[in-house]
Tab-separated table of C-alpha atoms in Angstrom:
chain	number	residue	atom	x	y	z
A	1	UNK	CA	-0.123	-0.036	-0.249
A	2	UNK	CA	2.576	2.409	-1.027
A	3	UNK	CA	-0.020	4.444	-2.546
A	4	UNK	CA	-0.543	6.207	0.660
A	5	UNK	CA	3.015	7.512	0.568
A	6	UNK	CA	2.544	8.545	-3.020
A	7	UNK	CA	-0.702	10.669	-2.362
A	8	UNK	CA	1.197	12.068	0.680
A	9	UNK	CA	3.704	13.252	-1.576
A	10	UNK	CA	1.003	14.311	-3.996
A	11	UNK	CA	-0.185	16.692	-1.268
A	12	UNK	CA	3.141	18.002	-0.402
A	13	UNK	CA	3.879	19.020	-4.191
A	14	UNK	CA	0.722	20.482	-4.812
A	15	UNK	CA	0.884	22.373	-1.535
A	16	UNK	CA	4.391	23.790	-2.231
A	17	UNK	CA	3.329	24.598	-5.584
A	18	UNK	CA	-0.052	26.031	-4.710
A	19	UNK	CA	1.685	28.558	-2.427
A	20	UNK	CA	-1.350	29.152	0.103
A	21	UNK	CA	-4.094	29.174	-3.011
A	22	UNK	CA	-6.787	26.375	-2.581
A	23	UNK	CA	-6.462	23.783	-4.903
A	24	UNK	CA	-9.916	22.631	-7.344
A	25	UNK	CA	-8.249	19.811	-9.174
A	26	UNK	CA	-5.062	17.809	-9.229
A	27	UNK	CA	-4.037	16.181	-12.554
A	28	UNK	CA	-1.408	13.244	-12.466
A	29	UNK	CA	0.301	11.187	-15.141
A	30	UNK	CA	0.461	7.556	-13.887
A	31	UNK	CA	2.152	5.045	-16.199
A	32	UNK	CA	1.038	1.597	-16.478
A	33	UNK	CA	4.502	0.230	-15.588
A	34	UNK	CA	4.722	2.786	-12.678
A	35	UNK	CA	3.855	-0.080	-10.142
A	36	UNK	CA	0.864	1.761	-8.818
A	37	UNK	CA	-2.599	1.070	-8.857
A	38	UNK	CA	-4.542	4.187	-9.998
A	39	UNK	CA	-8.078	3.064	-7.719
A	40	UNK	CA	-5.904	2.716	-4.601
A	41	UNK	CA	-4.659	6.471	-5.219
A	42	UNK	CA	-8.642	7.761	-5.536
A	43	UNK	CA	-8.874	5.769	-2.356
A	44	UNK	CA	-6.652	7.724	-0.101
A	45	UNK	CA	-7.325	11.010	-1.764
A	46	UNK	CA	-9.949	12.250	0.330
A	47	UNK	CA	-7.953	11.194	3.666
A	48	UNK	CA	-4.780	12.443	2.798
A	49	UNK	CA	-5.984	15.915	1.406
A	50	UNK	CA	-8.382	16.662	4.471
A	51	UNK	CA	-7.456	19.452	6.291
A	52	UNK	CA	-4.966	20.922	3.578
A	53	UNK	CA	-5.056	23.549	0.890
A	54	UNK	CA	-6.190	20.549	-1.486
A	55	UNK	CA	-9.185	19.515	0.532
A	56	UNK	CA	-12.406	19.054	-1.790
A	57	UNK	CA	-10.400	19.159	-4.858
A	58	UNK	CA	-11.198	16.743	-7.551
A	59	UNK	CA	-8.436	14.074	-8.535
A	60	UNK	CA	-7.919	13.083	-12.573
A	61	UNK	CA	-5.435	10.554	-13.112
A	62	UNK	CA	-4.135	10.172	-16.757
A	63	UNK	CA	-3.222	6.440	-17.653
A	64	UNK	CA	-0.112	6.466	-19.666
A	65	UNK	CA	0.580	3.573	-21.759
A	66	UNK	CA	3.763	1.757	-22.317
A	67	UNK	CA	5.932	2.463	-25.512
A	68	UNK	CA	8.994	0.352	-25.559
A	69	UNK	CA	11.647	-0.341	-27.816
A	70	UNK	CA	13.486	-3.735	-28.818
A	71	UNK	CA	16.875	-3.925	-28.077
A	72	UNK	CA	17.577	-6.770	-30.292
A	73	UNK	CA	15.766	-5.530	-33.358
A	74	UNK	CA	15.267	-1.699	-32.469
A	75	UNK	CA	11.336	-2.370	-33.201
A	76	UNK	CA	9.460	0.184	-31.336
A	77	UNK	CA	5.998	-1.235	-30.018
A	78	UNK	CA	3.382	-0.734	-27.196
A	79	UNK	CA	3.678	-3.279	-24.143
A	80	UNK	CA	1.368	-3.863	-21.279
A	81	UNK	CA	3.937	-5.827	-19.061
A	82	UNK	CA	7.864	-5.927	-18.686
A	83	UNK	CA	7.875	-9.625	-19.917
A	84	UNK	CA	5.988	-8.645	-23.311
A	85	UNK	CA	7.797	-9.977	-26.324
A	86	UNK	CA	9.134	-8.191	-29.177
A	87	UNK	CA	6.501	-8.496	-31.887
A	88	UNK	CA	9.178	-8.273	-34.723
A	89	UNK	CA	11.639	-10.627	-33.631
A	90	UNK	CA	10.475	-12.407	-29.897
A	91	UNK	CA	13.040	-11.041	-27.750
A	92	UNK	CA	12.370	-9.968	-23.954
A	93	UNK	CA	15.147	-6.997	-23.958
A	94	UNK	CA	13.241	-3.864	-24.185
A	95	UNK	CA	14.087	-0.859	-23.419
A	96	UNK	CA	11.087	1.526	-21.283
A	97	UNK	CA	10.457	4.617	-23.658
A	98	UNK	CA	7.027	5.850	-21.848
A	99	UNK	CA	5.045	3.729	-19.000
A	100	UNK	CA	6.730	4.244	-15.783
A	101	UNK	CA	5.667	8.111	-15.150
A	102	UNK	CA	4.751	9.038	-11.905
A	103	UNK	CA	4.184	12.964	-11.816
A	104	UNK	CA	2.042	15.455	-10.467
A	105	UNK	CA	1.128	17.413	-14.161
A	106	UNK	CA	-1.110	20.650	-13.001
A	107	UNK	CA	-3.189	21.984	-10.726
A	108	UNK	CA	-5.987	24.193	-10.826
A	109	UNK	CA	-5.924	26.696	-7.878
A	110	UNK	CA	-8.635	29.608	-6.819
B	12	UNK	CA	17.894	20.774	12.576
B	13	UNK	CA	19.264	18.431	9.847
B	14	UNK	CA	21.391	20.527	7.132
B	15	UNK	CA	21.332	17.852	4.267
B	16	UNK	CA	17.305	17.377	4.511
B	17	UNK	CA	15.900	19.956	6.524
B	18	UNK	CA	14.285	17.691	9.067
B	19	UNK	CA	13.918	19.017	12.706
B	20	UNK	CA	16.001	16.057	14.078
B	21	UNK	CA	18.519	13.791	13.616
B	22	UNK	CA	18.421	10.303	14.739
B	23	UNK	CA	16.028	8.190	16.368
B	24	UNK	CA	12.600	9.366	14.953
B	25	UNK	CA	10.404	7.460	12.481
B	26	UNK	CA	7.324	9.934	11.783
B	27	UNK	CA	6.693	10.992	8.638
B	28	UNK	CA	7.989	14.268	7.578
B	29	UNK	CA	5.427	15.226	4.840
B	30	UNK	CA	3.245	16.933	7.318
B	31	UNK	CA	2.186	20.890	6.687
B	32	UNK	CA	2.691	23.475	9.185
B	33	UNK	CA	1.771	26.706	9.314
B	34	UNK	CA	3.755	28.818	11.636
B	35	UNK	CA	5.000	32.244	11.800
B	36	UNK	CA	8.616	33.174	11.299
B	37	UNK	CA	10.668	36.095	12.230
B	38	UNK	CA	13.226	35.495	8.970
B	39	UNK	CA	12.173	36.191	5.381
B	40	UNK	CA	12.170	33.820	2.736
B	41	UNK	CA	12.806	33.944	-1.056
B	42	UNK	CA	10.224	32.491	-3.461
B	43	UNK	CA	12.711	29.730	-4.103
B	44	UNK	CA	11.674	28.593	-0.730
B	45	UNK	CA	8.426	27.307	-1.687
B	46	UNK	CA	10.364	24.635	-3.344
B	47	UNK	CA	12.768	23.200	-0.939
B	48	UNK	CA	12.524	19.361	-0.490
B	49	UNK	CA	11.981	19.150	3.265
B	50	UNK	CA	8.025	18.811	2.786
B	51	UNK	CA	7.803	21.680	5.199
B	52	UNK	CA	5.302	24.366	3.656
B	53	UNK	CA	5.443	27.981	4.171
B	54	UNK	CA	2.575	29.838	3.217
B	55	UNK	CA	3.183	33.555	1.851
B	56	UNK	CA	0.981	36.554	0.438
B	57	UNK	CA	1.868	36.905	-3.098
B	58	UNK	CA	1.812	40.159	-4.719
B	59	UNK	CA	-0.580	39.151	-7.380
B	60	UNK	CA	-3.096	37.092	-6.160
B	61	UNK	CA	-5.589	35.740	-8.295
B	62	UNK	CA	-9.210	37.368	-7.675
B	63	UNK	CA	-11.650	35.809	-5.700
B	64	UNK	CA	-13.490	32.656	-7.518
B	65	UNK	CA	-11.378	32.903	-10.243
B	66	UNK	CA	-9.491	29.393	-11.443
B	67	UNK	CA	-5.851	29.492	-12.916
B	68	UNK	CA	-4.096	26.339	-13.864
B	69	UNK	CA	-0.423	25.549	-12.537
B	70	UNK	CA	1.940	23.350	-14.687
B	71	UNK	CA	3.491	21.303	-12.225
B	72	UNK	CA	5.379	18.386	-14.158
B	73	UNK	CA	7.035	17.318	-11.229
B	74	UNK	CA	8.202	13.437	-10.335
B	75	UNK	CA	5.938	12.099	-7.120
B	76	UNK	CA	8.969	10.440	-5.762
B	77	UNK	CA	10.870	13.714	-6.285
B	78	UNK	CA	12.128	14.073	-2.875
B	79	UNK	CA	12.745	10.268	-2.248
B	80	UNK	CA	14.834	10.413	-5.205
B	81	UNK	CA	16.872	13.536	-4.348
B	82	UNK	CA	17.803	12.049	-0.965
B	83	UNK	CA	18.782	8.848	-2.480
B	84	UNK	CA	20.950	10.810	-5.051
B	85	UNK	CA	22.639	12.466	-2.056
B	86	UNK	CA	23.038	9.000	-0.150
B	87	UNK	CA	24.483	7.518	-3.457
B	88	UNK	CA	27.230	10.352	-3.643
B	89	UNK	CA	27.963	10.057	0.159
B	90	UNK	CA	28.370	6.072	-0.150
B	91	UNK	CA	30.395	6.597	-3.390
B	92	UNK	CA	32.827	8.953	-1.985
B	93	UNK	CA	33.618	6.390	0.788
B	94	UNK	CA	33.974	3.734	-1.750
B	95	UNK	CA	31.117	1.738	0.014
B	96	UNK	CA	29.342	-0.913	-2.302
B	97	UNK	CA	25.708	-0.546	-1.071
B	98	UNK	CA	23.065	-3.234	-1.628
B	99	UNK	CA	19.464	-2.943	-1.188
B	100	UNK	CA	17.951	-6.628	-0.421
B	101	UNK	CA	14.479	-7.079	-0.920
B	102	UNK	CA	12.088	-10.152	-0.971
B	103	UNK	CA	8.943	-11.464	-0.060
B	104	UNK	CA	9.319	-12.548	3.919
B	105	UNK	CA	10.738	-15.705	4.638
B	106	UNK	CA	12.909	-15.876	1.783
B	107	UNK	CA	16.053	-16.265	3.881
B	108	UNK	CA	17.611	-12.622	3.665
B	109	UNK	CA	18.752	-12.808	7.175
B	110	UNK	CA	20.290	-16.258	7.237
B	111	UNK	CA	22.000	-15.102	3.696
B	112	UNK	CA	23.334	-11.820	5.690
B	113	UNK	CA	24.206	-13.987	8.798
B	114	UNK	CA	26.546	-16.406	7.035
B	115	UNK	CA	27.698	-13.873	4.368
B	116	UNK	CA	28.737	-11.406	7.355
B	117	UNK	CA	30.205	-14.918	9.184
B	118	UNK	CA	32.331	-15.802	6.741
B	119	UNK	CA	33.411	-12.672	5.094
B	120	UNK	CA	33.841	-11.282	8.680
B	121	UNK	CA	37.374	-9.965	9.215
B	122	UNK	CA	38.502	-9.727	5.623
B	123	UNK	CA	35.671	-6.984	4.878
B	124	UNK	CA	34.326	-4.141	6.531
B	125	UNK	CA	30.530	-4.317	6.753
B	126	UNK	CA	27.341	-2.882	8.538
B	127	UNK	CA	23.723	-3.584	8.030
B	128	UNK	CA	21.032	-1.509	7.862
B	129	UNK	CA	17.612	-3.648	9.053
B	130	UNK	CA	13.991	-2.701	8.071
B	131	UNK	CA	11.305	-4.296	9.791
B	132	UNK	CA	7.806	-3.140	10.396
B	133	UNK	CA	8.151	-4.388	13.994
B	134	UNK	CA	10.681	-6.186	16.407
B	135	UNK	CA	14.554	-6.046	16.252
B	136	UNK	CA	14.847	-9.653	16.057
B	137	UNK	CA	16.671	-9.575	12.885
B	138	UNK	CA	18.691	-6.971	13.843
B	139	UNK	CA	19.872	-9.156	17.041
B	140	UNK	CA	20.635	-12.157	14.734
B	141	UNK	CA	23.131	-9.639	12.828
B	142	UNK	CA	24.545	-8.192	15.846
B	143	UNK	CA	25.350	-11.901	16.963
B	144	UNK	CA	27.611	-11.947	14.353
B	145	UNK	CA	29.776	-9.369	15.471
B	146	UNK	CA	28.574	-6.681	12.593
B	147	UNK	CA	27.383	-3.200	13.378
B	148	UNK	CA	23.373	-2.897	12.732
B	149	UNK	CA	20.854	-0.366	12.862
B	150	UNK	CA	17.358	-1.092	13.056
B	151	UNK	CA	14.496	0.807	11.128
B	152	UNK	CA	10.974	0.084	12.346
B	153	UNK	CA	8.758	1.451	10.061
B	154	UNK	CA	5.478	0.653	11.797
B	155	UNK	CA	2.671	0.281	9.476
B	156	UNK	CA	5.304	1.231	6.615
B	157	UNK	CA	5.929	-1.247	3.746
B	158	UNK	CA	9.260	-0.168	2.625
B	159	UNK	CA	12.121	1.884	3.632
B	160	UNK	CA	12.476	5.175	1.902
B	161	UNK	CA	16.136	7.172	1.240
B	162	UNK	CA	15.284	9.268	4.313
B	163	UNK	CA	15.224	6.828	6.801
B	164	UNK	CA	18.724	5.524	5.056
B	165	UNK	CA	20.373	8.973	5.219
B	166	UNK	CA	20.049	9.001	8.888
B	167	UNK	CA	20.439	5.246	9.793
B	168	UNK	CA	23.623	5.754	8.081
B	169	UNK	CA	25.012	8.788	9.974
B	170	UNK	CA	25.070	6.446	13.101
B	171	UNK	CA	28.019	4.474	11.234
B	172	UNK	CA	31.550	5.699	10.342
B	173	UNK	CA	31.386	5.537	6.650
B	174	UNK	CA	35.014	6.156	6.490
B	175	UNK	CA	35.483	2.825	8.176
B	176	UNK	CA	33.077	0.770	5.558
B	177	UNK	CA	33.499	-1.627	2.684
B	178	UNK	CA	30.223	-2.810	2.569
B	179	UNK	CA	26.814	-1.503	3.689
B	180	UNK	CA	23.662	-4.166	3.209
B	181	UNK	CA	20.277	-2.720	3.770
B	182	UNK	CA	17.591	-5.387	4.614
B	183	UNK	CA	14.454	-4.368	3.369
B	184	UNK	CA	11.108	-4.907	4.668
B	185	UNK	CA	10.131	-8.302	3.297
B	186	UNK	CA	7.452	-7.133	0.172
B	187	UNK	CA	8.051	-7.867	-3.187
B	188	UNK	CA	5.823	-4.749	-4.102
B	189	UNK	CA	6.387	-1.668	-2.502
B	190	UNK	CA	10.279	-1.196	-1.902
B	191	UNK	CA	10.557	-1.687	-5.776
B	192	UNK	CA	9.628	2.192	-6.077
B	193	UNK	CA	11.947	3.243	-3.628
B	194	UNK	CA	15.540	4.209	-4.452
B	195	UNK	CA	17.450	4.076	-1.433
B	196	UNK	CA	20.738	5.125	-3.134
B	197	UNK	CA	22.042	1.665	-3.120
B	198	UNK	CA	24.670	0.167	-5.920
B	199	UNK	CA	22.341	-2.195	-6.613
B	200	UNK	CA	18.523	-4.244	-5.828
B	201	UNK	CA	19.401	-7.797	-4.766
B	202	UNK	CA	15.974	-9.680	-5.000
B	203	UNK	CA	16.127	-12.824	-3.130
B	204	UNK	CA	13.638	-15.303	-3.939
B	205	UNK	CA	13.561	-19.018	-2.252
B	206	UNK	CA	12.483	-22.117	-3.906
B	207	UNK	CA	9.897	-22.764	-1.871
B	208	UNK	CA	8.099	-19.874	-3.262
B	209	UNK	CA	7.139	-21.044	-6.354
B	210	UNK	CA	9.161	-20.407	-9.816
B	211	UNK	CA	6.551	-17.980	-11.362
B	212	UNK	CA	7.376	-15.195	-8.502
B	213	UNK	CA	9.398	-12.901	-11.221
B	214	UNK	CA	6.092	-12.416	-13.522
B	215	UNK	CA	4.118	-12.410	-10.666
B	216	UNK	CA	5.883	-9.243	-9.020
B	217	UNK	CA	7.693	-8.176	-12.468
B	218	UNK	CA	8.364	-4.442	-11.120
B	219	UNK	CA	10.738	-5.947	-8.211
B	220	UNK	CA	12.518	-8.252	-10.646
B	221	UNK	CA	12.712	-5.340	-13.509
B	222	UNK	CA	14.216	-2.952	-10.712
B	223	UNK	CA	16.838	-5.998	-9.322
B	224	UNK	CA	20.248	-6.688	-10.888
B	225	UNK	CA	20.714	-9.820	-9.234
B	226	UNK	CA	18.203	-12.782	-7.910
B	227	UNK	CA	19.407	-14.879	-5.417
B	228	UNK	CA	17.548	-18.257	-5.670
B	229	UNK	CA	17.908	-19.320	-1.828
B	230	UNK	CA	17.369	-22.414	-0.189
B	231	UNK	CA	18.095	-24.890	-3.195
B	232	UNK	CA	19.470	-27.536	-0.550
B	233	UNK	CA	15.545	-28.173	-0.442
B	234	UNK	CA	15.037	-28.616	-4.150
B	235	UNK	CA	14.886	-32.698	-3.728
B	236	UNK	CA	11.841	-31.838	-1.972
B	237	UNK	CA	9.881	-30.052	-3.899
B	238	UNK	CA	8.475	-29.522	-7.337
B	239	UNK	CA	10.216	-26.381	-8.059
B	240	UNK	CA	11.660	-25.978	-11.598
B	241	UNK	CA	14.851	-23.774	-11.539
B	242	UNK	CA	15.309	-23.781	-15.244
B	243	UNK	CA	11.710	-22.111	-15.468
B	244	UNK	CA	12.107	-20.067	-12.761
B	245	UNK	CA	15.452	-18.685	-14.566
B	246	UNK	CA	13.684	-17.956	-18.000
B	247	UNK	CA	10.732	-16.279	-16.052
B	248	UNK	CA	13.127	-14.027	-14.487
B	249	UNK	CA	15.108	-13.182	-17.744
B	250	UNK	CA	11.982	-12.483	-19.385
B	251	UNK	CA	11.319	-9.432	-17.114
B	252	UNK	CA	15.217	-8.527	-16.896
B	253	UNK	CA	17.280	-10.005	-19.487
B	254	UNK	CA	20.383	-8.576	-17.682
B	255	UNK	CA	19.402	-9.949	-14.361
B	256	UNK	CA	22.344	-12.203	-12.677
B	257	UNK	CA	21.197	-15.226	-11.073
B	258	UNK	CA	22.974	-16.981	-8.415
B	259	UNK	CA	21.610	-20.142	-6.871
B	260	UNK	CA	22.592	-20.532	-3.182
B	261	UNK	CA	21.972	-22.442	0.198
B	262	UNK	CA	22.434	-19.915	2.812
B	263	UNK	CA	21.795	-22.766	4.961
B	264	UNK	CA	24.218	-25.252	3.594
B	265	UNK	CA	26.710	-22.726	2.041
B	266	UNK	CA	26.197	-24.163	-1.236
B	267	UNK	CA	26.669	-22.213	-4.094
B	268	UNK	CA	28.135	-18.865	-1.575
B	269	UNK	CA	31.282	-18.477	-3.432
B	270	UNK	CA	30.006	-17.165	-6.695
B	271	UNK	CA	28.040	-14.634	-4.467
B	272	UNK	CA	31.112	-13.729	-2.360
B	273	UNK	CA	32.639	-13.304	-6.240
B	274	UNK	CA	30.253	-11.261	-7.030
B	275	UNK	CA	30.544	-9.169	-3.816
B	276	UNK	CA	34.134	-9.162	-4.480
B	277	UNK	CA	34.162	-7.456	-7.883
B	278	UNK	CA	31.434	-4.813	-6.868
B	279	UNK	CA	33.494	-3.701	-3.682
B	280	UNK	CA	36.469	-3.577	-6.134
B	281	UNK	CA	35.112	-1.328	-8.627
B	282	UNK	CA	33.346	0.847	-5.427
B	283	UNK	CA	36.575	1.217	-4.179
B	284	UNK	CA	38.349	2.267	-7.584
B	285	UNK	CA	35.668	4.806	-8.278
B	286	UNK	CA	36.258	6.359	-4.572
B	287	UNK	CA	36.138	10.000	-5.403
């Protein structure tokens, strides 16, 4: 349940950036290979934001689908897991280009 | 106050620093103070506040683990500056991390200067086992926490005389999920998998085996009593991480430990040669 730690970090980053303004909306980028369960983030959002500048804000999560490159034949393809093989050559040695993101994208403040 | 991370105290504390606290200061802050990494927040009046009811968007684009990653980078520099080879041992509970460490410390003791940071939710049982080998050990209890983070390591490491160390082991909380996401400033994550757990663990917990550089396959002395297929397990680990080094051992009997020591020896030599 490291999503709780993750959400506390989100609140901390938002409060620093909001600089005293009330936050009405938070948008996160979450890669499918980030090791984070979006539902678990949503689950602990209300309790983590209680009593902060984010209390009552909405949470938007943008899921980023993995894009990888095969280190064998250099083919580019979409993957859903670390053990997906290259559709061109069947190799498993892949480099993740996108899909491990875990970041606060933007805030709306009032 | 800790001058490295800005937290209020150094040493025995395990509370979360990511709390907000609104308090008055008799000193001024520049705008940059909003972005310091200690998790404390200072709220100020701005010269051009938004008008009431008017929404504005602030682009943030900040990694959620930014603070942990920066502290991990601090740890990594600190360890590298002393030529210390640092390993983060991760596994499910009961894989034999502590037994592996006990044998390693007993057999390397005298030749290599070691220290251990022990992470557990509760108890110092493992720390007592390590202390019995004569190696210095620092216990971190995470309470309900499911992983160690870089901040905990920063302060635990302050208890050691780093200049006198060659090898630092961090035994993480037994958990194949959460510790994968937290860089501690180690040279390598070492995933310990025991043959009693099933050969498909690398596929079931891919983040951990992708993040690790080494997989120790432990308890191989039990293979005659199990249906565990070593070749299948190796293949699954290599699918998730084609570059992973796999070392088969029994920390109980000592079988295969020579290869582990050879790998440690190479890593320590590299760390020493890169000492700043």
